[in-house]
mmCIF file of C-alpha atoms in Angstrom:
data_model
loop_
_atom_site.group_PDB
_atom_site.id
_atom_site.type_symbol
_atom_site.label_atom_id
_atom_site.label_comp_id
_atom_site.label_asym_id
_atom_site.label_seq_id
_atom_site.Cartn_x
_atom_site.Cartn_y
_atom_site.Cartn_z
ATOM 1 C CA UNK A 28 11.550 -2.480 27.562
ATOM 2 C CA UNK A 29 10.328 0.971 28.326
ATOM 3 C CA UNK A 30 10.319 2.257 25.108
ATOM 4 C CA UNK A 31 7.173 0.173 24.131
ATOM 5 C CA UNK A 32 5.133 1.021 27.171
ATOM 6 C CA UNK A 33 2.568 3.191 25.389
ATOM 7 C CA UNK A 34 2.050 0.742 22.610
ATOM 8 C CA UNK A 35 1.508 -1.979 24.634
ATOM 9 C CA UNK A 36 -0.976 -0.097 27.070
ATOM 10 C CA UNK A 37 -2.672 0.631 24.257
ATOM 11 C CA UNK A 38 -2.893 -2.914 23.301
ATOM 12 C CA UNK A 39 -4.088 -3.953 26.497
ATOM 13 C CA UNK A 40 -7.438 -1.634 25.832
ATOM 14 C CA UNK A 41 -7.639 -3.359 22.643
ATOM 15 C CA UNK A 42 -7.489 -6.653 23.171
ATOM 16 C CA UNK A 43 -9.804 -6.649 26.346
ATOM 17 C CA UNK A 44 -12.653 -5.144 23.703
ATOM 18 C CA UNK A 45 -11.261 -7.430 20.597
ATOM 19 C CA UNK A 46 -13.927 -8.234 18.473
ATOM 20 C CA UNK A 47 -12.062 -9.895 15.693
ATOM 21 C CA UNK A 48 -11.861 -13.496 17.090
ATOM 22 C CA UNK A 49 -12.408 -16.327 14.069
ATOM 23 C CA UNK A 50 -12.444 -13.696 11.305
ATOM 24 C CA UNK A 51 -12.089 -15.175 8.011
ATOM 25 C CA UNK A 52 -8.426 -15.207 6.735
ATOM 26 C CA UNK A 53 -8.883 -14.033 3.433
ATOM 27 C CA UNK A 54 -10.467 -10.564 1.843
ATOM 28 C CA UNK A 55 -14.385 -10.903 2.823
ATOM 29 C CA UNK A 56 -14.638 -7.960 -0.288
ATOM 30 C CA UNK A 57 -12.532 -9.512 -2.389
ATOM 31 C CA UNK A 58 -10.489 -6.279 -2.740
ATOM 32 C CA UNK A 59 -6.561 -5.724 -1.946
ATOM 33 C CA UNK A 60 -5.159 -2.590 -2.253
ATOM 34 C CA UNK A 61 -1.540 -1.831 -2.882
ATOM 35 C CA UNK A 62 -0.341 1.630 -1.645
ATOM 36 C CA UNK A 63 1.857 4.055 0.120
ATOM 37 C CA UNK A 64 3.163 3.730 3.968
ATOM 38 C CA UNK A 65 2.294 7.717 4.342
ATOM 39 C CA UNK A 66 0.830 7.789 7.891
ATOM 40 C CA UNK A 67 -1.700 10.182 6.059
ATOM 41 C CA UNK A 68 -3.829 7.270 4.771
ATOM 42 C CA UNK A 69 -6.409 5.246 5.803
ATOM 43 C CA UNK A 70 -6.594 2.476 3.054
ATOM 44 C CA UNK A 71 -9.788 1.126 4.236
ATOM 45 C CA UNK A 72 -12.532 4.233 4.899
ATOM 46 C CA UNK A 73 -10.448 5.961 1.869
ATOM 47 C CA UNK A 74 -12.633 2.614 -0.132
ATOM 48 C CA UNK A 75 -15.130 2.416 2.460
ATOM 49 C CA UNK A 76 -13.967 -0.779 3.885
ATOM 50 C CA UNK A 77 -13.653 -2.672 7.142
ATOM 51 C CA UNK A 78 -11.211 -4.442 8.708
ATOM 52 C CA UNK A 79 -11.498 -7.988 7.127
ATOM 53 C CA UNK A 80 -12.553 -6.846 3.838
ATOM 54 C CA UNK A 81 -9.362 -6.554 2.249
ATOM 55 C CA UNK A 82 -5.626 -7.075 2.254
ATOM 56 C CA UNK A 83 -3.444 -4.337 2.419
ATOM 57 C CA UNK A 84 -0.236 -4.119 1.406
ATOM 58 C CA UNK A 85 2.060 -0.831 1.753
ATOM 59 C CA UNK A 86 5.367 0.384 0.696
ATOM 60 C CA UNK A 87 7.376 3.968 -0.069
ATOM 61 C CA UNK A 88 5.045 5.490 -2.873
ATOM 62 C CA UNK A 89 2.855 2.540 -2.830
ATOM 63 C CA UNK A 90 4.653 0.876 -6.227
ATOM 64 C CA UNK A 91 4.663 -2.164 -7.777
ATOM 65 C CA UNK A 92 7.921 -4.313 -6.118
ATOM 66 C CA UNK A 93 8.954 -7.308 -5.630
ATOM 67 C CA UNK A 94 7.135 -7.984 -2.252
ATOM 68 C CA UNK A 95 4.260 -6.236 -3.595
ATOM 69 C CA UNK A 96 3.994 -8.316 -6.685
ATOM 70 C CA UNK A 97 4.233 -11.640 -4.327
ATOM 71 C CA UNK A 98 1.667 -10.231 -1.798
ATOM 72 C CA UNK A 99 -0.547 -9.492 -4.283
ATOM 73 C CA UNK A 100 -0.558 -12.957 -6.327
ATOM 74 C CA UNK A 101 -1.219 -14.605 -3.135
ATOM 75 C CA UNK A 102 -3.977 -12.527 -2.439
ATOM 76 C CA UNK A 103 -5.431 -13.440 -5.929
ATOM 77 C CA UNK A 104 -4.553 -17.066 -5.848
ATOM 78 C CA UNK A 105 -5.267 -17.949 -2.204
ATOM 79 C CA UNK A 106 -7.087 -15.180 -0.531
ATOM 80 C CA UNK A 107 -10.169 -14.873 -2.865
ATOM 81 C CA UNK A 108 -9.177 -11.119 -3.653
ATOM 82 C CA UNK A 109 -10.430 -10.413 -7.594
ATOM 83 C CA UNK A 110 -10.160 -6.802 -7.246
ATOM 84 C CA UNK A 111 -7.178 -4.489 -6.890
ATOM 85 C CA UNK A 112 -6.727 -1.150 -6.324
ATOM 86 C CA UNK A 113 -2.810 0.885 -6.953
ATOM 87 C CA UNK A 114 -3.229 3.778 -4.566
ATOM 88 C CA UNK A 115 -0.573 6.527 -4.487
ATOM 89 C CA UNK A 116 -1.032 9.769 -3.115
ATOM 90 C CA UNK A 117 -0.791 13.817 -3.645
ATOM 91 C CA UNK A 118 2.494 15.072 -1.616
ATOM 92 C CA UNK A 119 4.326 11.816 -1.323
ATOM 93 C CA UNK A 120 7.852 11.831 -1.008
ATOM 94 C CA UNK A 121 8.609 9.184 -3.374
ATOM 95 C CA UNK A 122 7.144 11.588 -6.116
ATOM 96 C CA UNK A 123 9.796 14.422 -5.644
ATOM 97 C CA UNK A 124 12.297 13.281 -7.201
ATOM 98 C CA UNK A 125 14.056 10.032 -8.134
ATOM 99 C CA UNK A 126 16.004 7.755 -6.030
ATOM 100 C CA UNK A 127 19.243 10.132 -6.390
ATOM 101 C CA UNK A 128 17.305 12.730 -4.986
ATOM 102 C CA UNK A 129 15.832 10.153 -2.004
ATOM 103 C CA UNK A 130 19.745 9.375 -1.429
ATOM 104 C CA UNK A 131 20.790 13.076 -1.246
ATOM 105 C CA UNK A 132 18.377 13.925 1.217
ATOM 106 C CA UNK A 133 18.999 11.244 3.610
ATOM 107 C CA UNK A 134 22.760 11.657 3.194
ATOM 108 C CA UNK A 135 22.110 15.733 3.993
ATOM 109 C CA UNK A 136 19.604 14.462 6.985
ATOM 110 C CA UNK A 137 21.926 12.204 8.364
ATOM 111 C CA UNK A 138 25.360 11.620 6.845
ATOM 112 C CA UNK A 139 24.137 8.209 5.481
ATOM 113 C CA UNK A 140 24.539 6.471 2.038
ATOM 114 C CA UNK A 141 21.578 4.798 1.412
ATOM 115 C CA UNK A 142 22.561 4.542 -2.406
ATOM 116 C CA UNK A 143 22.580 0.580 -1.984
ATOM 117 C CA UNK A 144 18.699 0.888 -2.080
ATOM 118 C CA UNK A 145 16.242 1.202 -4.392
ATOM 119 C CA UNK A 146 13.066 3.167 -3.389
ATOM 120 C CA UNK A 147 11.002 3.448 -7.331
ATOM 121 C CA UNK A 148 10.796 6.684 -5.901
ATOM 122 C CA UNK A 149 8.888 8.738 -9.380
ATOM 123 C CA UNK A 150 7.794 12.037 -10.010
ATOM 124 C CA UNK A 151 5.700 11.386 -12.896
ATOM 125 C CA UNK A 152 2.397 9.451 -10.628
ATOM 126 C CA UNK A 153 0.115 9.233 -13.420
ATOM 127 C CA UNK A 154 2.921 7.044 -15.849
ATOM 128 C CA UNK A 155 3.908 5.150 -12.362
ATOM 129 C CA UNK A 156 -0.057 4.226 -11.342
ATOM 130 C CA UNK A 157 -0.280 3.174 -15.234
ATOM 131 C CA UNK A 158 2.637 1.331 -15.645
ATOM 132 C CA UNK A 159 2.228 -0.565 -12.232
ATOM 133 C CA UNK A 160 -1.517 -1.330 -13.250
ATOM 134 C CA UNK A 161 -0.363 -2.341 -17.048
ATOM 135 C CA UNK A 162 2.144 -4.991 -15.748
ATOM 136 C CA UNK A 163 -0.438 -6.610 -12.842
ATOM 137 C CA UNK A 164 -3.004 -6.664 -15.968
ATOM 138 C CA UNK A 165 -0.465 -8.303 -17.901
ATOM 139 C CA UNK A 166 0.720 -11.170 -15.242
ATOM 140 C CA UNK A 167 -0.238 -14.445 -15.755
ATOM 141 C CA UNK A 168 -1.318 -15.028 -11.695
ATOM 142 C CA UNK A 169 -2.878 -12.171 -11.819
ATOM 143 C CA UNK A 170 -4.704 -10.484 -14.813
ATOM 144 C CA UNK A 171 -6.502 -13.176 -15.793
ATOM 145 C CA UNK A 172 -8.467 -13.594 -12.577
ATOM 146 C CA UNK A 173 -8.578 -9.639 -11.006
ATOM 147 C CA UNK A 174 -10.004 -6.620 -11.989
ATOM 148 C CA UNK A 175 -7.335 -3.853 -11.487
ATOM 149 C CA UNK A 176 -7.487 -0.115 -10.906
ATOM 150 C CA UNK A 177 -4.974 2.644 -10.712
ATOM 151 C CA UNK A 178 -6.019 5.967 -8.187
ATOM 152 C CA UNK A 179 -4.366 9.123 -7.259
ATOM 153 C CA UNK A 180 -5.709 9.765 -2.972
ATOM 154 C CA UNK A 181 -5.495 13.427 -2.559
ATOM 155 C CA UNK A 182 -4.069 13.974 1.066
ATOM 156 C CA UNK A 183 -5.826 17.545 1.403
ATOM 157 C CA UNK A 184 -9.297 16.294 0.684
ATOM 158 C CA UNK A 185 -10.058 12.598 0.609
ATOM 159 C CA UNK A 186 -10.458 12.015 -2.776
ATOM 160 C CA UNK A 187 -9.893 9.002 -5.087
ATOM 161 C CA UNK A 188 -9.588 9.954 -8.903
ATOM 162 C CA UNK A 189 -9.075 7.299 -10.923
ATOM 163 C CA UNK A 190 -6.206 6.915 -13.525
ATOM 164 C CA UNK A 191 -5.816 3.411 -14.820
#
């Protein structure tokens, strides 16, 4: 399949230097962080963090869902993670608007109704970041045995500020 030639080139370079062999399975810092897909970020030098120090987990606007929620009481139960960080991010498109607006601009992109999904997209960051840390404080799995933080990444400079 052609259309993966370039990725798996790449891979070939990677493996033949892979370094990774019999790293531990679970978050050597004990961190996870939960945040946005935006190619713009780099989750672990944003924290100043290796590979193998923490588990990542990403979605649109880097919110509290479902999978999220799961990923991250597995980390704390299984994966020795007792730290968490909610990352979103300055210029994020799930911050523009709700999900209506999300659905109008995909049906003016591309003629699609994507109304059957929900994004969380939110323009008000600070009461997301708050209310996403609040209700990981608050869960039973997870509260009790992490440390969680809320953080605004500014895509122009590199900054963390923290807001929870």
């Amino acid at each position: 399949m052609p259309d993966f030639d370039d990725l798996l080139a790449a891979n070939a370079g990677y493996a033949r230097d892979f370094a990774l062999k019999g790293a531990a399975p679970y978050a050597v810092r004990g961190v996870a962080i939960l945040t946005c897909m935006d190619a713009r970020l780099e989750p672990l030098a944003m924290f100043g963090l290796s590979t193998g120090d923490a588990k990542v987990l990403r979605n649109p606007g880097g919110h509290l869902d479902e999978g999220a929620l799961n990923g991250l009481i597995l980390a704390v139960q299984l994966l020795r993670v007792n730290r968490i960080c909610v990352v979103e991010h300055t210029r994020c498109a799930m911050a523009g608007g709700d999900d209506q607006a999300v659905f109008a601009k995909i049906a003016a992109a591309t003629g699609d109704d994507a109304s059957w999904c929900t994004f969380g997209a939110d323009p008000d960051q600070p009461a997301r970041v708050s209310a996403d840390v609040a209700k990981l404080r608050a869960h039973p799995l997870v509260g009790p045995r992490a440390t969680i933080g809320g953080f605004l990444y500014d895509v122009d400079d590199g900054r963390l500020s923290q807001l929870a």
